[in-house]
């Protein structure tokens, strides 16, 4: 009897925001769990993550599935060169030790930038290819990936999430496993992926898959997925990424007929290009948004969307502008908010639970966009436990907050102050600290769109604030120097030269 197929699964995921002032390091992965071998499997199992989905599907098919590495960090600034080298080493050594292999599933974000690698995911894919040779190598990407020709060349196939807010991480891992099974079983001869790109940058807040224009583009992608076309993935790209090759991508994964795949990719990319002006967004000045606040509606609190300082988009989450605006309004409102401020956490711990503290919150990591805000409140909790997500996105994943405290002002504002960013896209990010969104009039989230899954049925309105920041939807605040120009979103573009296609 022949041995079962042996397939390695590796996951190295961080989304880079090149406008963050922070350089991210291996410690940012280690604090969230940097696991190899059996630990990568055991600690991921059952979570809504690509690695868990891929391992599960391969095992269902009787494959000898080998977990190699699971490295995940919160979105952050550009990755230090030594951290990139170590992650690459872990991947290469892990794959070499796992051999001989029949195939690989490699889960990457697709928007990782290292100091010495503007397309770091492509470098990881190339390293994996170098080690394993000409066997099926299927790469998964986040929908916000900036897909490069280099990653397409290294991988056999590249697929991405089909959802935003992202709820199909495990499902995407399963789809990658299906492609591997088809390739190994001989059902996908000539398996490959083609890429079409368009020079456009659109706000993440306008990319929700249920809303137009993304819904229509996704419908077209689904309609074209038949026959030799096995998968169509749409990559509107996360826009806080100043790199060469930046643009809106579409991949088509196919078997056999490349011409059909190219035609499908171009058709979907054209649909996106033709809809470029429909990725619109209403931005509201923070004082206007705060002035219109009142008691919670029948469906729950009003949400103030501080997406300009979103940690899931790589910003530092230390801008206290909205906290300042709520305090300045001076009205009694039950509001909950978060801020990263390590010195303030230390002060709260020193003072102890029940003590009244005078804090100066914010702008400890990135002082380009905001000023610190004076806050007086009572320390309600001090703790350092991580949060385990329970919402629809990244369900079951544990997120380290570092040490943290909650402080409540006499106007009813409760602030979760953390050393590391809290995941405000999931109500559990607040509940974990004893702050109940359902009991609040106002919730301040630092998230562009993912919060719409977590807070479904738990908010009466969501107002996107017009603020600068490393993850601002108002790109005019940001200085792009490496991105190819002209680029719709940064430049006036009435049409596209034929040469710009493909
Ligand atoms: Zn994403």
mmCIF file of N, CA and C in Angstrom, residues 6 45 53 61-62 74 113 133 144 245 264 269 286 305 315 320 337 375 383 401 408 429 436 442 451 459 474 476:
data_model
loop_
_atom_site.group_PDB
_atom_site.id
_atom_site.type_symbol
_atom_site.label_atom_id
_atom_site.label_comp_id
_atom_site.label_asym_id
_atom_site.label_seq_id
_atom_site.Cartn_x
_atom_site.Cartn_y
_atom_site.Cartn_z
ATOM 1 N N UNK A 6 1.860 13.615 1.848
ATOM 2 C CA UNK A 6 2.389 14.374 2.980
ATOM 3 C C UNK A 6 2.416 15.851 2.569
ATOM 4 N N UNK A 45 -6.050 24.871 16.501
ATOM 5 C CA UNK A 45 -7.167 23.985 16.185
ATOM 6 C C UNK A 45 -8.512 24.593 16.605
ATOM 7 N N UNK A 53 -8.029 25.719 9.122
ATOM 8 C CA UNK A 53 -8.893 25.194 8.059
ATOM 9 C C UNK A 53 -8.149 24.255 7.128
ATOM 10 N N UNK A 61 -9.233 14.308 4.419
ATOM 11 C CA UNK A 61 -8.972 13.562 3.186
ATOM 12 C C UNK A 61 -7.931 12.459 3.390
ATOM 13 N N UNK A 62 -7.512 12.246 4.637
ATOM 14 C CA UNK A 62 -6.565 11.173 4.916
ATOM 15 C C UNK A 62 -5.121 11.523 4.620
ATOM 16 N N UNK A 74 -0.223 41.304 15.199
ATOM 17 C CA UNK A 74 -1.140 42.395 14.876
ATOM 18 C C UNK A 74 -0.502 43.244 13.779
ATOM 19 N N UNK A 113 5.628 43.936 4.613
ATOM 20 C CA UNK A 113 6.777 44.689 4.103
ATOM 21 C C UNK A 113 7.882 44.613 5.150
ATOM 22 N N UNK A 133 10.970 22.518 -4.147
ATOM 23 C CA UNK A 133 11.039 22.100 -5.550
ATOM 24 C C UNK A 133 9.675 22.106 -6.225
ATOM 25 N N UNK A 144 -6.836 42.002 1.565
ATOM 26 C CA UNK A 144 -6.109 43.272 1.492
ATOM 27 C C UNK A 144 -4.675 43.129 1.010
ATOM 28 N N UNK A 245 4.357 48.311 -7.267
ATOM 29 C CA UNK A 245 3.323 47.334 -7.651
ATOM 30 C C UNK A 245 2.009 47.539 -6.907
ATOM 31 N N UNK A 264 -10.975 36.080 -17.777
ATOM 32 C CA UNK A 264 -11.799 36.259 -16.571
ATOM 33 C C UNK A 264 -11.169 37.288 -15.639
ATOM 34 N N UNK A 269 -11.181 42.727 -13.267
ATOM 35 C CA UNK A 269 -10.382 43.933 -13.016
ATOM 36 C C UNK A 269 -10.997 45.136 -13.723
ATOM 37 N N UNK A 286 -15.030 65.172 13.700
ATOM 38 C CA UNK A 286 -15.266 64.538 15.000
ATOM 39 C C UNK A 286 -16.178 65.376 15.884
ATOM 40 N N UNK A 305 -16.435 55.629 14.405
ATOM 41 C CA UNK A 305 -15.438 54.806 13.724
ATOM 42 C C UNK A 305 -14.142 55.619 13.579
ATOM 43 N N UNK A 315 -1.975 50.936 12.499
ATOM 44 C CA UNK A 315 -1.721 52.188 13.207
ATOM 45 C C UNK A 315 -1.490 51.886 14.693
ATOM 46 N N UNK A 320 -5.790 59.914 21.085
ATOM 47 C CA UNK A 320 -6.888 60.100 22.046
ATOM 48 C C UNK A 320 -7.832 61.229 21.637
ATOM 49 N N UNK A 337 -14.263 53.459 25.184
ATOM 50 C CA UNK A 337 -13.209 53.746 24.201
ATOM 51 C C UNK A 337 -11.935 53.044 24.652
ATOM 52 N N UNK A 375 -7.152 63.466 31.298
ATOM 53 C CA UNK A 375 -8.330 62.704 31.729
ATOM 54 C C UNK A 375 -8.223 62.444 33.222
ATOM 55 N N UNK A 383 -5.151 44.645 34.998
ATOM 56 C CA UNK A 383 -5.085 43.227 34.629
ATOM 57 C C UNK A 383 -4.022 43.081 33.528
ATOM 58 N N UNK A 401 -2.816 41.820 25.066
ATOM 59 C CA UNK A 401 -3.025 43.265 25.251
ATOM 60 C C UNK A 401 -1.880 43.889 26.038
ATOM 61 N N UNK A 408 -12.682 55.179 34.616
ATOM 62 C CA UNK A 408 -14.007 55.739 34.327
ATOM 63 C C UNK A 408 -14.082 57.180 34.802
ATOM 64 N N UNK A 429 -13.500 42.421 22.762
ATOM 65 C CA UNK A 429 -12.357 43.265 23.097
ATOM 66 C C UNK A 429 -12.675 44.210 24.250
ATOM 67 N N UNK A 436 -19.329 46.731 28.727
ATOM 68 C CA UNK A 436 -20.374 46.078 27.939
ATOM 69 C C UNK A 436 -20.922 47.031 26.872
ATOM 70 N N UNK A 442 -22.432 55.062 23.450
ATOM 71 C CA UNK A 442 -21.451 55.329 22.401
ATOM 72 C C UNK A 442 -20.294 54.340 22.536
ATOM 73 N N UNK A 451 -15.432 45.640 12.229
ATOM 74 C CA UNK A 451 -16.373 45.801 13.339
ATOM 75 C C UNK A 451 -17.818 45.551 12.891
ATOM 76 N N UNK A 459 -25.571 47.820 17.159
ATOM 77 C CA UNK A 459 -25.343 49.268 17.064
ATOM 78 C C UNK A 459 -26.458 49.908 16.246
ATOM 79 N N UNK A 474 -8.614 59.184 4.436
ATOM 80 C CA UNK A 474 -8.385 60.406 3.649
ATOM 81 C C UNK A 474 -6.915 60.405 3.225
ATOM 82 N N UNK A 476 -5.102 61.964 1.342
ATOM 83 C CA UNK A 476 -4.386 63.223 1.171
ATOM 84 C C UNK A 476 -3.476 63.549 2.345
#
